[in-house]
Coordinates of C-alpha atoms in Angstrom, one line a residue:
X76 CA 90.2 95.2 120.7
X77 CA 90.2 92.9 118.1
X78 CA 86.7 91.1 117.0
X79 CA 86.9 87.6 115.0
X80 CA 84.5 85.0 115.5
X81 CA 83.1 86.9 118.5
X82 CA 80.5 89.4 116.9
X83 CA 78.2 87.7 113.7
X84 CA 78.4 91.3 111.9
X85 CA 75.3 90.7 109.5
X86 CA 73.4 90.3 113.1
X87 CA 71.7 94.4 113.6
X88 CA 71.2 93.3 117.3
X89 CA 74.7 91.6 117.9
X90 CA 76.7 94.7 116.3
X91 CA 74.7 96.9 118.9
X92 CA 75.4 95.0 121.4
X93 CA 78.8 94.3 121.6
X94 CA 79.6 98.2 120.7
X95 CA 77.4 99.1 123.6
X96 CA 79.3 97.1 125.9
X97 CA 82.9 98.2 123.6
X98 CA 82.7 101.9 123.4
X99 CA 85.4 102.5 120.7
X100 CA 86.4 105.6 118.4
X101 CA 87.2 103.8 115.4
X102 CA 86.0 101.0 113.9
X103 CA 87.9 99.0 111.0
X104 CA 86.3 96.7 109.2
X105 CA 88.1 93.7 107.3
X106 CA 85.5 90.9 107.4
X107 CA 84.3 90.2 103.6
X108 CA 83.0 87.3 101.6
X109 CA 86.0 87.2 98.8
X110 CA 85.2 84.0 97.2
X111 CA 84.4 85.4 93.8
X112 CA 83.4 82.6 91.8
X113 CA 81.0 81.3 94.7
X114 CA 79.7 84.7 95.1
X115 CA 78.2 84.0 91.8
X116 CA 75.9 81.5 93.1
X117 CA 75.7 82.6 96.4
X118 CA 74.9 86.1 95.6
X119 CA 72.9 87.0 98.7
X120 CA 75.1 85.3 100.6
X121 CA 77.6 87.8 100.2
X122 CA 75.6 90.6 99.9
X123 CA 74.9 89.6 103.7
X124 CA 78.5 90.2 104.6
X125 CA 79.7 92.7 102.0
X126 CA 76.7 94.9 102.2
X127 CA 74.1 94.4 105.2
X128 CA 76.5 93.9 107.7
X129 CA 78.5 96.8 106.7
X130 CA 75.3 98.9 107.0
X131 CA 75.0 97.7 110.8
X132 CA 78.5 98.4 111.1
X133 CA 77.8 102.4 109.5
X134 CA 74.6 102.9 111.5
X135 CA 76.5 102.0 114.9
X136 CA 79.9 104.1 113.9
X137 CA 76.8 107.0 113.4
X138 CA 75.4 106.4 117.5
X139 CA 78.8 106.3 118.5
X140 CA 80.3 109.0 116.6
X141 CA 82.7 106.9 115.8
X142 CA 84.5 106.2 112.4
X143 CA 84.3 103.8 110.2
X144 CA 87.4 102.8 108.2
X145 CA 86.3 100.5 105.3
X146 CA 88.2 98.2 103.4
X147 CA 86.6 98.0 99.5
X148 CA 87.9 96.5 95.8
X149 CA 89.3 97.6 92.7
X150 CA 86.2 95.4 91.5
X151 CA 83.3 97.5 92.2
X152 CA 84.9 98.9 88.5
X153 CA 84.3 97.1 85.6
X154 CA 87.9 97.8 84.0
X155 CA 89.2 98.1 80.6
X156 CA 90.4 101.6 80.7
X157 CA 93.4 102.3 79.3
X158 CA 94.3 105.1 82.1
X159 CA 94.5 105.3 86.0
X160 CA 91.2 105.0 87.9
X161 CA 90.6 107.7 90.2
X162 CA 88.2 108.2 93.3
X163 CA 86.0 110.4 91.3
X164 CA 85.9 106.7 88.6
X165 CA 82.1 105.7 88.3
X166 CA 81.8 102.0 89.6
X167 CA 80.3 99.9 87.4
X168 CA 80.8 96.4 88.6
X169 CA 81.3 93.5 86.5
X170 CA 80.2 90.7 88.8
X171 CA 78.4 89.7 92.0
X172 CA 81.4 90.4 94.3
X173 CA 81.6 93.9 93.1
X174 CA 78.4 94.8 93.2
X175 CA 78.1 93.7 96.7
X176 CA 80.9 95.7 97.7
X177 CA 79.3 98.6 95.8
X178 CA 76.5 97.9 97.8
X179 CA 78.8 98.3 100.7
X180 CA 80.4 101.5 100.3
X181 CA 76.9 102.7 99.4
X182 CA 75.6 102.2 102.5
X183 CA 78.5 103.8 104.5
X184 CA 77.6 106.6 102.3
X185 CA 74.0 107.1 102.8
X186 CA 74.2 106.4 106.9
X187 CA 75.4 109.6 107.6
X188 CA 78.5 108.4 109.5
X189 CA 82.0 109.2 109.9
X190 CA 83.6 107.2 107.3
X191 CA 86.9 106.4 105.4
X192 CA 86.8 103.9 102.4
X193 CA 89.9 102.5 100.5
X194 CA 90.1 100.5 97.4
X195 CA 92.5 97.9 97.1
X196 CA 93.7 95.3 94.8
X197 CA 95.4 92.3 94.4
X198 CA 96.2 91.6 98.5
X199 CA 98.4 89.1 99.3
X200 CA 99.9 88.2 102.7
X201 CA 101.4 85.0 104.5
X202 CA 97.7 84.2 106.1
X203 CA 94.6 82.4 104.3
X204 CA 94.6 81.7 100.0
X205 CA 95.9 84.4 97.6
X206 CA 97.8 84.6 94.5
X207 CA 101.6 84.6 95.6
X208 CA 100.6 81.4 98.1
X209 CA 99.2 79.8 94.8
X210 CA 101.8 80.5 92.6
X211 CA 104.5 79.4 95.1
X212 CA 102.7 76.3 95.8
X213 CA 102.1 75.1 92.1
X214 CA 105.8 76.0 91.1
X215 CA 107.2 73.7 93.9
X216 CA 105.0 70.8 92.8
X217 CA 104.8 71.6 88.1
X218 CA 107.5 71.6 85.8
X219 CA 105.0 74.9 84.1
X220 CA 102.7 77.3 85.2
X221 CA 100.0 79.1 82.5
X222 CA 99.0 82.4 83.8
X223 CA 96.6 84.7 82.3
X224 CA 98.4 87.8 80.8
X225 CA 95.2 89.8 79.6
X226 CA 94.3 91.3 83.5
X227 CA 96.0 93.9 84.4
X228 CA 96.8 95.8 88.5
X229 CA 98.8 96.4 91.3
X230 CA 99.6 93.9 93.7
X231 CA 99.3 94.7 97.1
X232 CA 101.1 92.9 100.4
X233 CA 98.5 94.0 103.3
X234 CA 101.1 94.1 106.0
X235 CA 101.4 97.6 103.8
X236 CA 97.5 98.3 103.6
X237 CA 97.6 97.4 107.3
X238 CA 100.6 100.0 108.1
X239 CA 99.0 103.5 106.1
X240 CA 96.1 102.3 108.5
X241 CA 98.0 102.4 111.6
X242 CA 100.0 105.2 110.6
X243 CA 96.9 107.4 109.9
X244 CA 95.3 106.4 113.3
X245 CA 98.7 107.3 115.0
X246 CA 98.6 110.8 113.4
X247 CA 94.1 111.2 113.8
X248 CA 94.6 112.0 110.2
X249 CA 90.6 111.7 109.6
X250 CA 90.4 113.1 106.5
X251 CA 87.0 111.3 105.5
X252 CA 86.2 109.8 102.1
X253 CA 87.4 107.3 99.7
X254 CA 90.7 106.8 98.7
X255 CA 92.2 104.2 96.3
X256 CA 95.3 102.1 98.1
X257 CA 97.5 99.0 96.3
X258 CA 100.9 99.2 96.3
X259 CA 102.9 101.3 93.2
X260 CA 103.3 100.5 89.9
X261 CA 101.3 97.7 87.5
X262 CA 101.6 94.3 85.6
X263 CA 99.4 91.6 84.2
X264 CA 98.8 88.4 86.4
X265 CA 101.5 86.5 83.9
X266 CA 104.1 89.0 85.0
X267 CA 103.4 88.9 88.9
X268 CA 104.3 85.1 88.3
X269 CA 107.2 85.5 86.7
X270 CA 108.5 88.1 89.2
X271 CA 107.3 85.4 92.1
X272 CA 109.1 82.3 90.8
X273 CA 112.4 84.8 90.1
X274 CA 112.5 86.2 93.6
X275 CA 111.8 82.6 95.0
X276 CA 114.3 81.2 92.6
X277 CA 112.0 78.6 91.2
X278 CA 113.5 77.1 87.9
X279 CA 109.9 76.3 86.7
X280 CA 108.8 78.1 83.4
X281 CA 105.9 80.5 83.7
X282 CA 103.6 80.5 80.3
X283 CA 101.4 83.7 79.6
X284 CA 97.9 82.8 78.2
X285 CA 94.1 84.4 78.0
X286 CA 91.5 84.3 80.3
X287 CA 90.0 82.2 78.2
X288 CA 92.3 79.0 78.9
X289 CA 90.4 79.1 82.0
X290 CA 86.7 79.3 81.5
X291 CA 84.6 80.8 84.5
X292 CA 81.2 82.2 85.1
X293 CA 82.7 85.1 87.0
X294 CA 83.8 87.8 84.7
X295 CA 86.3 89.3 85.6
X296 CA 87.8 93.5 85.0
X297 CA 90.8 93.1 82.6
X298 CA 92.5 96.8 83.6
X299 CA 92.1 98.1 86.1
X300 CA 94.8 100.1 87.7
X301 CA 94.2 102.8 90.9
X302 CA 95.3 106.0 91.0
X303 CA 96.7 106.6 94.4
X304 CA 97.5 110.0 95.0
X305 CA 94.7 111.1 96.8
X306 CA 96.0 109.2 99.5
X307 CA 99.7 109.6 99.1
X308 CA 99.0 113.4 98.9
X309 CA 96.0 114.2 101.1
X310 CA 97.2 111.9 103.8
X311 CA 100.7 111.6 103.6
X312 CA 101.3 108.0 102.9
X313 CA 104.3 106.6 101.2
X314 CA 103.5 103.2 99.4
X315 CA 106.5 101.2 98.4
X316 CA 106.3 99.5 94.6
X317 CA 105.2 96.3 94.2
X318 CA 108.2 94.8 93.4
X319 CA 110.0 95.9 96.6
X320 CA 107.2 94.6 98.9
X321 CA 107.0 91.2 97.5
X322 CA 110.8 90.7 97.4
X323 CA 110.4 91.3 101.5
X324 CA 107.4 89.0 102.0
X325 CA 109.0 86.4 99.8
X326 CA 112.5 87.1 101.8
X327 CA 110.6 86.8 105.0
X328 CA 109.3 84.1 104.2
X329 CA 111.9 82.0 103.1
X330 CA 113.6 83.0 106.8

């Protein structure tokens, strides 16, 4: 059962009514306010989607004795660490988006519902706005691109995350807790952009720069690489390397 515009998740009554009419065993919450820049000016709006709505879903899941699977983010961390961050690392978000996503996690954990939280990072797919599509678009129009090289993370193809969740559902590996899921490996934004252009066979010069070249009111975590061992070992999930997934994505996109 899929919903998009049918239910206003920020409306507790609407959530209760919908789930009363459509009993479910599992709720997967993919909804989020993800515009990091706008969230700084619209933190209340971001909180409504990323925290208040999540609280409504958690309450509904508890009443229905259902499992809530929630997608969270690496932005709950401040970054700057030189080691992998596992699920025990203390969150300390730097911006409004991270604060509201962390608040959503806390509402789930305080609700008493059955839950699995999956923190992910640098998501891209065929749909919506994302880094890969932006680089492909700009590299087709420009001779040179400048991309920051002081942000380190793990690119993640959304299809891989979706497949992992479906595998968990099919096998009914409902082991509650917080998990980290990104594609394997790590890189800077600049390295990621270079690989996108190379794989797409774009003859564009990709020049590294620091974040200072792009002034922003948003403070972003500089170095957040999530440790995936828990999801691999406890849930028996095989995770592709980011380069392999990116290559397949671009091949499929160009087919």
